[in-house]
Short mmCIF file of C-alpha atoms and ligand atoms in Angstrom, two decimals:
data_model
loop_
_atom_site.label_atom_id
_atom_site.label_comp_id
_atom_site.label_asym_id
_atom_site.label_seq_id
_atom_site.Cartn_x
_atom_site.Cartn_y
_atom_site.Cartn_z
CA MET A 1 -8.23 -4.37 -28.72
CA TYR A 2 -5.75 -3.75 -26.10
CA LYS A 3 -6.30 -5.12 -22.70
CA ALA A 4 -4.09 -3.85 -19.45
CA PRO A 5 -1.31 -6.46 -19.18
CA ARG A 6 -2.13 -9.71 -16.89
CA GLY A 7 -1.78 -9.02 -13.30
CA THR A 8 -2.47 -5.03 -13.78
CA SER A 9 -5.42 -3.04 -13.19
CA ASP A 10 -6.84 0.29 -14.19
CA ILE A 11 -8.24 1.90 -11.10
CA LEU A 12 -11.11 3.57 -12.47
CA PRO A 13 -13.02 6.73 -10.94
CA GLN A 14 -15.29 4.80 -8.83
CA GLU A 15 -12.75 2.84 -7.18
CA GLN A 16 -10.42 6.04 -6.50
CA ALA A 17 -12.22 6.92 -3.52
CA TYR A 18 -10.83 3.59 -1.54
CA TRP A 19 -7.41 4.79 -2.55
CA LYS A 20 -7.44 8.24 -1.75
CA TYR A 21 -9.18 7.31 1.52
CA VAL A 22 -6.01 4.96 2.34
CA GLU A 23 -3.45 7.37 1.21
CA GLU A 24 -4.92 10.14 3.33
CA LYS A 25 -5.08 8.02 6.13
CA ALA A 26 -1.41 6.89 5.78
CA ALA A 27 -0.11 10.30 5.36
CA SER A 28 -1.71 11.51 8.65
CA LEU A 29 -0.32 8.61 10.35
CA CYS A 30 3.05 8.90 8.92
CA GLN A 31 2.76 12.76 10.17
CA LEU A 32 1.71 11.79 13.63
CA TYR A 33 4.71 9.31 14.20
CA GLY A 34 6.95 12.12 12.42
CA TYR A 35 7.96 10.01 9.24
CA GLN A 36 8.58 12.04 6.31
CA PRO A 37 7.59 11.27 2.74
CA LEU A 38 10.34 9.77 0.27
CA SER A 39 9.79 8.85 -3.45
CA THR A 40 12.17 6.67 -5.12
CA PRO A 41 12.31 5.57 -8.91
CA ILE A 42 10.21 2.76 -10.41
CA PHE A 43 13.09 0.96 -11.73
CA GLU A 44 16.40 0.34 -10.16
CA ASP A 45 19.88 -1.35 -10.60
CA SER A 46 18.81 -4.70 -10.54
CA GLN A 47 21.41 -5.81 -8.28
CA LEU A 48 19.97 -3.59 -5.61
CA PHE A 49 17.44 -6.28 -5.31
CA THR A 50 19.51 -9.48 -5.95
CA ARG A 51 21.88 -8.54 -3.29
CA THR A 52 19.28 -7.67 -0.60
CA VAL A 53 16.14 -9.22 -1.40
CA ALA A 54 18.57 -12.29 -2.48
CA GLU A 55 18.79 -14.83 -4.78
CA GLY A 56 17.19 -18.19 -3.81
CA THR A 57 13.74 -16.11 -2.99
CA ASP A 58 10.93 -16.25 -5.29
CA ILE A 59 10.87 -12.49 -5.55
CA VAL A 60 14.48 -12.40 -7.10
CA ASP A 61 14.68 -15.96 -8.85
CA LYS A 62 11.08 -15.93 -10.32
CA GLU A 63 9.61 -12.80 -10.23
CA MET A 64 11.50 -9.72 -11.14
CA TYR A 65 10.94 -7.55 -14.26
CA THR A 66 14.54 -7.07 -15.53
CA PHE A 67 15.67 -5.58 -18.44
CA THR A 68 18.62 -4.00 -20.09
CA ASP A 69 18.31 -0.54 -21.12
CA LYS A 70 20.10 0.91 -24.35
CA GLY A 71 22.76 2.23 -22.62
CA GLY A 72 23.30 -1.70 -21.65
CA GLN A 73 22.66 -1.08 -17.90
CA LYS A 74 20.54 -4.16 -16.22
CA LEU A 75 17.67 -2.70 -14.29
CA ALA A 76 14.71 -4.12 -12.49
CA LEU A 77 11.31 -2.52 -11.99
CA LYS A 78 10.89 -1.99 -8.43
CA ALA A 79 10.26 -5.07 -6.57
CA GLU A 80 9.46 -4.22 -3.33
CA GLY A 81 10.44 -0.37 -1.48
CA THR A 82 13.01 -1.20 1.19
CA ALA A 83 15.87 -1.92 -0.43
CA PRO A 84 15.27 1.67 -2.80
CA VAL A 85 15.13 3.45 0.56
CA CYS A 86 18.07 1.99 1.80
CA ARG A 87 20.02 3.02 -1.41
CA ALA A 88 18.58 6.71 -0.96
CA TYR A 89 19.72 6.82 2.57
CA LEU A 90 23.19 5.93 1.46
CA GLU A 91 23.36 8.03 -1.81
CA HIS A 92 22.10 11.15 0.02
CA GLY A 93 23.97 10.83 3.16
CA LEU A 94 21.04 10.65 5.21
CA PHE A 95 22.99 8.55 8.04
CA ASN A 96 24.48 12.40 8.75
CA LEU A 97 21.07 13.09 10.06
CA PRO A 98 20.33 12.76 14.08
CA GLN A 99 19.05 8.87 13.72
CA PRO A 100 17.02 7.16 13.46
CA VAL A 101 15.83 8.49 9.96
CA ARG A 102 12.14 8.11 9.70
CA LEU A 103 10.80 7.64 6.05
CA TYR A 104 7.77 6.73 4.53
CA TYR A 105 6.69 5.85 0.81
CA PHE A 106 3.64 5.15 -1.35
CA GLY A 107 3.73 3.44 -4.72
CA PRO A 108 3.89 0.65 -7.10
CA ALA A 109 5.83 -2.98 -6.92
CA PHE A 110 6.19 -5.34 -9.67
CA ARG A 111 6.32 -8.99 -9.22
CA TYR A 112 5.80 -12.03 -11.97
CA GLU A 113 3.31 -13.95 -9.96
CA ARG A 114 0.40 -15.62 -10.99
CA PRO A 115 -2.29 -13.39 -10.66
CA GLN A 116 -5.38 -14.27 -8.40
CA THR A 117 -7.48 -12.26 -5.95
CA GLY A 118 -5.18 -10.20 -3.98
CA ARG A 119 -2.30 -10.86 -5.79
CA HIS A 120 -0.88 -8.96 -8.96
CA ARG A 121 1.91 -8.25 -11.08
CA GLN A 122 1.69 -4.53 -10.35
CA HIS A 123 0.49 -3.85 -6.85
CA HIS A 124 0.89 -0.65 -4.49
CA GLN A 125 2.47 -0.49 -1.01
CA LEU A 126 2.36 1.89 1.46
CA GLY A 127 5.66 1.53 3.53
CA PHE A 128 7.47 3.02 6.28
CA GLU A 129 11.15 2.45 7.59
CA ALA A 130 13.19 3.66 10.63
CA LEU A 131 16.81 3.66 9.66
CA GLY A 132 19.78 4.06 12.00
CA SER A 133 18.53 2.36 15.27
CA ALA A 134 18.80 -0.90 16.96
CA ASP A 135 16.32 0.06 20.08
CA PRO A 136 13.48 -2.38 20.18
CA ALA A 137 11.34 0.41 21.12
CA ILE A 138 11.31 1.24 17.45
CA ASP A 139 10.48 -2.18 16.58
CA ALA A 140 7.43 -1.38 18.82
CA GLU A 141 6.73 1.88 17.13
CA ILE A 142 6.68 0.53 13.84
CA ILE A 143 4.31 -2.46 14.94
CA GLU A 144 2.10 0.01 16.68
CA MET A 145 1.95 2.24 13.45
CA ALA A 146 1.06 -0.72 11.56
CA GLN A 147 -1.82 -1.68 13.84
CA ARG A 148 -3.01 2.00 14.22
CA PHE A 149 -3.11 2.20 10.21
CA PHE A 150 -5.29 -0.68 10.10
CA LEU A 151 -7.56 0.41 13.18
CA SER A 152 -7.51 4.01 11.38
CA LEU A 153 -8.89 2.53 8.41
CA GLY A 154 -11.86 1.02 10.39
CA LEU A 155 -10.61 -2.86 9.69
CA SER A 156 -10.98 -5.11 12.50
CA GLY A 157 -10.53 -8.70 13.07
CA PHE A 158 -6.75 -8.92 12.04
CA SER A 159 -4.14 -10.15 14.10
CA ILE A 160 -0.48 -9.42 14.43
CA GLN A 161 1.91 -12.62 14.11
CA LEU A 162 5.42 -12.13 15.60
CA ASN A 163 8.66 -13.70 15.59
CA SER A 164 12.33 -13.49 15.89
CA ILE A 165 14.69 -15.06 13.24
CA GLY A 166 17.93 -14.12 15.10
CA CYS A 167 21.02 -12.67 13.58
CA LYS A 168 24.31 -13.54 11.57
CA LEU A 169 25.27 -15.24 14.80
CA CYS A 170 22.76 -17.15 15.78
CA GLN A 171 20.70 -18.18 12.85
CA PRO A 172 23.38 -20.29 11.01
CA LYS A 173 23.35 -22.57 13.92
CA TYR A 174 19.35 -22.77 13.88
CA VAL A 175 19.42 -23.34 10.13
CA GLU A 176 21.66 -26.46 10.51
CA GLU A 177 19.53 -27.86 12.94
CA LEU A 178 16.46 -27.09 10.48
CA LYS A 179 18.19 -28.92 7.86
CA ARG A 180 18.93 -31.89 10.05
CA TYR A 181 15.23 -31.79 10.86
CA TYR A 182 13.95 -32.12 7.31
CA SER A 183 16.44 -34.39 6.14
CA GLY A 184 14.20 -37.09 7.71
CA TYR A 185 11.38 -35.85 5.84
CA VAL A 186 12.90 -35.26 2.19
CA THR A 187 10.61 -37.82 0.40
CA ARG A 188 7.49 -36.17 1.86
CA LEU A 189 8.51 -32.74 0.87
CA CYS A 190 6.81 -30.74 -2.32
CA LEU A 191 9.21 -29.97 -5.17
CA ASP A 192 9.55 -26.17 -4.13
CA CYS A 193 10.43 -27.44 -0.43
CA LYS A 194 13.25 -29.78 -1.96
CA ALA A 195 14.60 -26.96 -3.64
CA ARG A 196 14.20 -24.73 -0.40
CA LEU A 197 16.17 -27.23 1.55
CA ILE A 198 19.07 -26.59 -0.27
CA ARG A 199 18.48 -22.85 -1.08
CA ASN A 200 16.69 -21.49 1.68
CA PRO A 201 15.95 -23.57 4.14
CA LEU A 202 14.18 -20.76 6.60
CA ARG A 203 11.34 -20.77 4.01
CA LEU A 204 10.67 -24.25 4.51
CA LEU A 205 8.79 -22.95 7.50
CA ASP A 206 6.06 -21.32 5.55
CA CYS A 207 5.41 -23.40 2.68
CA LYS A 208 1.72 -23.11 2.28
CA LYS A 209 0.83 -26.83 1.35
CA SER A 210 -0.65 -28.73 3.61
CA SER A 211 1.69 -31.89 3.73
CA CYS A 212 4.55 -29.52 4.19
CA GLN A 213 2.67 -27.73 6.85
CA LYS A 214 2.62 -30.60 9.17
CA ILE A 215 6.01 -31.13 8.80
CA ALA A 216 6.84 -27.67 9.90
CA GLU A 217 4.50 -28.00 12.95
CA THR A 218 7.05 -30.09 14.66
CA ALA A 219 10.20 -28.39 13.62
CA PRO A 220 12.66 -26.73 15.94
CA LYS A 221 11.90 -23.18 16.64
CA ILE A 222 14.06 -20.74 16.23
CA THR A 223 13.45 -18.96 19.44
CA ASN A 224 15.03 -21.84 21.40
CA TYR A 225 18.15 -21.07 19.40
CA LEU A 226 18.46 -17.23 19.80
CA CYS A 227 21.75 -15.74 20.91
CA PRO A 228 21.45 -13.88 24.26
CA GLU A 229 21.51 -10.45 22.56
CA CYS A 230 18.68 -11.72 20.02
CA GLN A 231 16.71 -13.25 22.87
CA ALA A 232 16.99 -10.02 25.20
CA HIS A 233 15.94 -7.77 22.15
CA PHE A 234 13.15 -9.83 21.33
CA GLN A 235 11.82 -9.98 24.97
CA SER A 236 12.05 -6.13 24.90
CA VAL A 237 10.18 -6.12 21.92
CA GLN A 238 7.09 -8.11 23.51
CA GLU A 239 7.44 -5.89 26.77
CA TYR A 240 6.89 -2.37 24.74
CA LEU A 241 4.17 -4.03 22.86
CA GLU A 242 2.49 -5.18 26.28
CA LEU A 243 3.20 -1.82 27.58
CA LEU A 244 1.23 -0.35 24.53
CA ASP A 245 -1.36 -2.83 24.92
CA ILE A 246 -0.85 -4.32 21.45
CA PRO A 247 -1.91 -7.96 21.17
CA PHE A 248 0.07 -10.25 19.34
CA GLN A 249 0.44 -13.75 18.44
CA LEU A 250 4.05 -15.57 18.73
CA ASN A 251 4.28 -17.66 15.35
CA HIS A 252 7.55 -19.49 15.32
CA ARG A 253 6.98 -20.28 11.52
CA LEU A 254 6.89 -16.70 10.56
CA VAL A 255 10.03 -16.12 8.40
CA ARG A 256 9.02 -13.75 5.65
CA GLY A 257 9.50 -14.01 1.96
CA LEU A 258 12.65 -11.80 1.67
CA ASP A 259 16.26 -12.78 2.71
CA TYR A 260 17.11 -9.39 4.58
CA TYR A 261 15.39 -9.70 7.70
CA SER A 262 17.27 -10.06 11.11
CA ARG A 263 15.85 -10.26 14.57
CA THR A 264 12.04 -9.03 14.61
CA VAL A 265 9.66 -9.88 11.78
CA PHE A 266 5.92 -9.64 11.96
CA GLU A 267 2.89 -9.96 9.63
CA ILE A 268 -0.44 -8.72 9.91
CA GLU A 269 -3.10 -11.46 8.88
CA PRO A 270 -6.91 -10.84 8.25
CA GLN A 271 -9.40 -12.98 10.43
CA GLU A 272 -9.97 -15.26 7.18
CA LYS A 273 -6.67 -16.27 6.42
CA GLU A 274 -6.36 -17.36 3.08
CA ALA A 275 -2.83 -18.17 0.88
CA GLN A 276 -2.97 -14.51 -0.62
CA SER A 277 -4.53 -12.56 2.47
CA THR A 278 -1.37 -10.85 4.65
CA LEU A 279 -2.10 -7.61 4.62
CA GLY A 280 1.23 -6.53 5.51
CA GLY A 281 4.65 -7.46 6.55
CA GLY A 282 8.03 -6.38 8.21
CA GLY A 283 10.68 -6.34 10.53
CA ARG A 284 14.14 -5.60 11.03
CA TYR A 285 16.96 -5.66 8.49
CA ASP A 286 20.06 -4.72 10.31
CA ASN A 287 22.55 -5.90 7.38
CA LEU A 288 20.98 -4.54 4.68
CA ILE A 289 22.68 -1.15 4.66
CA GLU A 290 25.83 -2.82 5.00
CA ALA A 291 25.42 -4.90 2.18
CA LEU A 292 24.80 -2.24 0.07
CA GLY A 293 28.31 -0.89 0.87
CA GLY A 294 27.28 1.29 3.84
CA LYS A 295 28.26 1.27 7.59
CA ALA A 296 26.36 -1.41 9.75
CA THR A 297 23.37 0.34 10.12
CA PRO A 298 20.24 -1.36 12.02
CA ALA A 299 16.96 -0.55 10.57
CA VAL A 300 13.32 -2.02 10.95
CA GLY A 301 10.01 -1.23 8.54
CA PHE A 302 6.55 -2.35 7.46
CA ALA A 303 5.04 -2.53 4.27
CA ALA A 304 1.06 -2.97 3.34
CA GLY A 305 -0.42 -3.93 0.35
CA ILE A 306 -3.00 -1.46 -0.84
CA GLU A 307 -5.21 -3.58 -2.89
CA ARG A 308 -5.46 -6.29 -0.50
CA LEU A 309 -6.35 -3.41 2.10
CA VAL A 310 -9.06 -2.20 -0.77
CA LEU A 311 -10.52 -5.78 -0.68
CA ASN A 312 -10.92 -5.76 2.93
CA LEU A 313 -12.48 -2.47 3.28
CA LYS A 314 -15.09 -3.72 0.69
CA SER A 315 -15.83 -7.01 2.27
CA GLN A 316 -16.09 -5.38 5.82
CA ASN A 317 -18.61 -3.00 4.01
CA LEU A 318 -16.86 -0.04 5.53
CA ALA A 319 -18.27 3.34 4.27
CA ILE A 320 -15.85 5.33 2.41
CA PRO A 321 -15.91 9.21 1.99
CA PRO A 322 -16.87 9.71 -1.55
CA LEU A 323 -14.59 11.93 -3.82
CA PRO A 324 -15.95 15.38 -3.66
CA ALA A 325 -18.20 15.94 -6.88
CA PRO A 326 -18.61 19.24 -8.85
CA ILE A 327 -21.27 21.35 -7.35
CA VAL A 328 -23.12 22.84 -10.24
CA PHE A 329 -23.77 21.68 -13.89
CA ILE A 330 -24.15 24.42 -16.62
CA ALA A 331 -26.67 23.51 -19.42
CA TYR A 332 -27.54 25.68 -22.44
CA LEU A 333 -29.81 25.88 -25.11
CA GLY A 334 -28.60 27.71 -28.32
CA ARG A 335 -25.61 29.25 -29.34
CA GLU A 336 -25.74 32.58 -27.76
CA ALA A 337 -26.78 30.86 -24.21
CA LYS A 338 -23.48 28.75 -25.00
CA MET A 339 -21.41 31.75 -25.03
CA GLU A 340 -23.07 32.84 -21.70
CA ALA A 341 -22.36 29.32 -20.28
CA VAL A 342 -18.95 29.14 -21.19
CA LYS A 343 -18.29 32.48 -19.60
CA LEU A 344 -20.19 31.70 -16.57
CA SER A 345 -18.30 28.22 -15.99
CA SER A 346 -15.22 29.92 -16.02
CA GLN A 347 -16.35 32.67 -13.65
CA LEU A 348 -17.67 30.01 -11.27
CA ARG A 349 -14.29 28.18 -11.16
CA LYS A 350 -12.53 31.43 -10.34
CA ALA A 351 -14.82 31.76 -7.50
CA SER A 352 -13.68 28.05 -6.58
CA ILE A 353 -17.24 26.68 -7.32
CA ALA A 354 -16.21 23.31 -9.04
CA ALA A 355 -18.57 23.40 -12.23
CA ILE A 356 -19.02 21.19 -15.24
CA GLN A 357 -20.04 22.66 -18.55
CA ALA A 358 -22.42 21.20 -21.05
CA THR A 359 -21.02 20.74 -24.42
CA GLY A 360 -22.23 20.09 -27.97
CA ASP A 361 -26.11 20.65 -28.83
CA LYS A 362 -27.68 18.26 -26.40
CA SER A 363 -31.54 18.54 -25.56
CA LEU A 364 -32.13 19.91 -22.20
CA LYS A 365 -33.27 16.57 -21.26
CA ALA A 366 -30.11 14.95 -22.16
CA GLN A 367 -28.13 17.48 -20.21
CA LEU A 368 -30.30 17.29 -17.04
CA ARG A 369 -29.68 13.22 -17.26
CA GLN A 370 -25.87 13.89 -17.45
CA ALA A 371 -26.06 16.06 -14.34
CA ASN A 372 -27.95 13.49 -12.50
CA VAL A 373 -25.92 10.65 -13.61
CA LEU A 374 -22.95 12.69 -12.49
CA GLY A 375 -24.51 13.23 -8.95
CA ILE A 376 -24.28 16.87 -9.37
CA GLY A 377 -26.58 19.03 -6.95
CA TYR A 378 -27.54 21.95 -9.21
CA THR A 379 -27.76 22.58 -12.59
CA ILE A 380 -27.69 26.14 -14.19
CA ILE A 381 -29.98 26.39 -17.09
CA ILE A 382 -29.23 29.32 -19.74
CA GLY A 383 -31.85 29.54 -22.81
CA LYS A 384 -32.39 32.71 -25.26
CA SER A 385 -34.82 34.57 -22.62
CA GLU A 386 -32.11 34.40 -20.13
CA VAL A 387 -29.44 35.78 -22.27
CA GLU A 388 -31.63 38.55 -22.95
CA SER A 389 -32.78 39.33 -19.15
CA ARG A 390 -29.08 38.40 -18.14
CA THR A 391 -30.45 35.70 -15.60
CA VAL A 392 -29.97 31.98 -15.14
CA ILE A 393 -32.36 29.16 -14.10
CA LEU A 394 -31.00 27.53 -10.91
CA ARG A 395 -32.28 24.05 -10.53
CA ASP A 396 -31.83 22.06 -7.15
CA MET A 397 -31.47 18.20 -8.75
CA GLY A 398 -32.54 16.97 -5.69
CA SER A 399 -36.01 18.27 -5.09
CA GLY A 400 -36.37 19.06 -8.68
CA GLU A 401 -37.36 22.85 -7.61
CA GLN A 402 -35.77 25.75 -9.73
CA ARG A 403 -36.15 29.54 -9.76
CA SER A 404 -34.70 32.07 -12.01
CA MET A 405 -32.08 34.63 -10.78
CA PRO A 406 -30.20 37.40 -11.83
CA GLN A 407 -26.65 36.00 -13.11
CA THR A 408 -24.77 38.34 -10.70
CA GLU A 409 -26.53 36.35 -7.63
CA VAL A 410 -25.37 32.63 -9.07
CA VAL A 411 -22.07 32.87 -7.10
CA THR A 412 -23.36 33.91 -3.81
CA THR A 413 -26.06 31.54 -3.91
CA LEU A 414 -24.19 28.51 -5.02
CA LYS A 415 -21.35 29.33 -2.09
CA GLN A 416 -24.09 29.28 0.72
CA ASN A 417 -25.02 26.04 -1.25
CA GLN A 418 -28.54 26.01 0.40
CA PRO A 419 -31.19 24.01 -1.17
CA LEU A 420 -33.68 26.10 -3.04
CA GLY A 421 -37.04 27.01 -1.41
P1 HAM B 501 6.30 -8.10 1.30
O1 HAM B 501 5.76 -9.06 2.36
O2 HAM B 501 7.01 -8.78 0.23
O3 HAM B 501 7.30 -7.13 2.24
O4 HAM B 501 5.03 -7.02 0.77
C1 HAM B 501 4.32 -6.37 1.76
C2 HAM B 501 2.85 -6.43 1.51
O5 HAM B 501 2.63 -6.03 -0.22
C3 HAM B 501 2.51 -7.90 1.63
O6 HAM B 501 1.95 -8.32 3.09
C4 HAM B 501 1.00 -7.78 0.80
O7 HAM B 501 0.00 -7.08 1.41
C5 HAM B 501 1.29 -6.81 -0.36
N1 HAM B 501 1.96 -7.40 -1.31
C6 HAM B 501 2.88 -8.15 -1.75
N2 HAM B 501 3.17 -8.98 -3.01
C7 HAM B 501 1.81 -8.54 -3.49
C8 HAM B 501 1.22 -9.01 -4.87
N3 HAM B 501 1.77 -9.66 -5.56
N4 HAM B 501 -0.13 -8.62 -5.21
C9 HAM B 501 -0.77 -7.75 -4.04
N5 HAM B 501 -0.17 -7.47 -2.90
C10 HAM B 501 0.93 -7.89 -2.70
C11 HAM B 501 7.88 -6.30 1.42
O8 HAM B 501 7.78 -5.85 0.47
C12 HAM B 501 8.98 -5.59 2.43
N6 HAM B 501 9.62 -4.49 1.61
C13 HAM B 501 8.04 -4.86 3.68
C14 HAM B 501 9.07 -4.01 4.42
C15 HAM B 501 9.30 -2.89 4.82
N7 HAM B 501 9.89 -4.84 5.49
C16 HAM B 501 10.59 -3.89 5.69
N8 HAM B 501 10.23 -2.81 5.65
#
């Protein structure tokens, strides 16, 4: 028997209500803020990610799904959504539009990680990005959208963690200071952190191992090393958040797992913070578009993981609207009745009444059981005598009441959707 590949899951019909709920909330939120939908391909030139997310990050070094196609091109399954949005922004000349260009997307991302609760090899993200503005007010807009998204889903108890990681000018000086600090602790670092010290020192700060976290606690704080421009930007983002009444926690160890960030970074953490629990994250990426060959273009964005949102909706026991069920099930007994049932099913659907037609030659009891399992409100029953009298029996599955009526009245009765009395 085949199984879904490790780290991937089927989203069965009973799960889809959660997904639809999240997608609809996301789409109406993005519409409210003037963000337009954008879809990019499932795979991209692998260099799109190696140049932006960057070598030295887990995503590029260990987790990318890369392959060479039959034409010899090296491709990668989408590892994240921001670099593809920037590629599309450049490819389609969206920089010619009034800036910033506000876009959102919804779709899968692929990372070869060790699967566990909340961590998958194929996961799904909702992301929104504002490209072409350095205004700190837009950082605040993105953070407000993230907060409003979680609130609109009904989630509570989450916190917004905020930091600035500076720019090309001030970050290198901080990194030197960080390396100096960590060089005194090399023997106590975990193996990964030993490698980080050489390849990606900023990431030392968010190692999840408790022994490394202790060392990180007293590490120099990047906010003390920001250049005046980055300091003013960070100050201004905080002022806008206060103006908007958005609570946040400054977190000097927040650096994010992708290398394209500069200045503002933020994450949304649930109350019960576990290793794989971050609900979403984002920040500024003012150098990314330039790294892809465009003009220097400031930008900021955010993405949330849908699987983790669904887990939280469930653990907080939030009531999700069910997917609409068909209104009526059409049962029949005998060949002639079946011909009537097929015709009537089609007529009902033409009248926009969602109908499920029985199949085969099951007993009436089995047909009614099927309607019950499907949670359908009404069943139409057609037997030999109904065919002769051109009537049907309409049964209210909730109360068990039923009555006979002319076929011609079925549509009007079901449109009114009144319980039988
Ligand atoms: P990220 O933090 O790598 O950021 O991913 C965003 C969110 O996707 C995470 O906070 C998490 O909820 C979810 N996620 C990530 N990896 C997995 C996984 N293996 N399984 C389940 N969920 C996962 C980005 O991807 C950036 N592109 C976000 C961004 C947008 N920055 C600026 N604009």
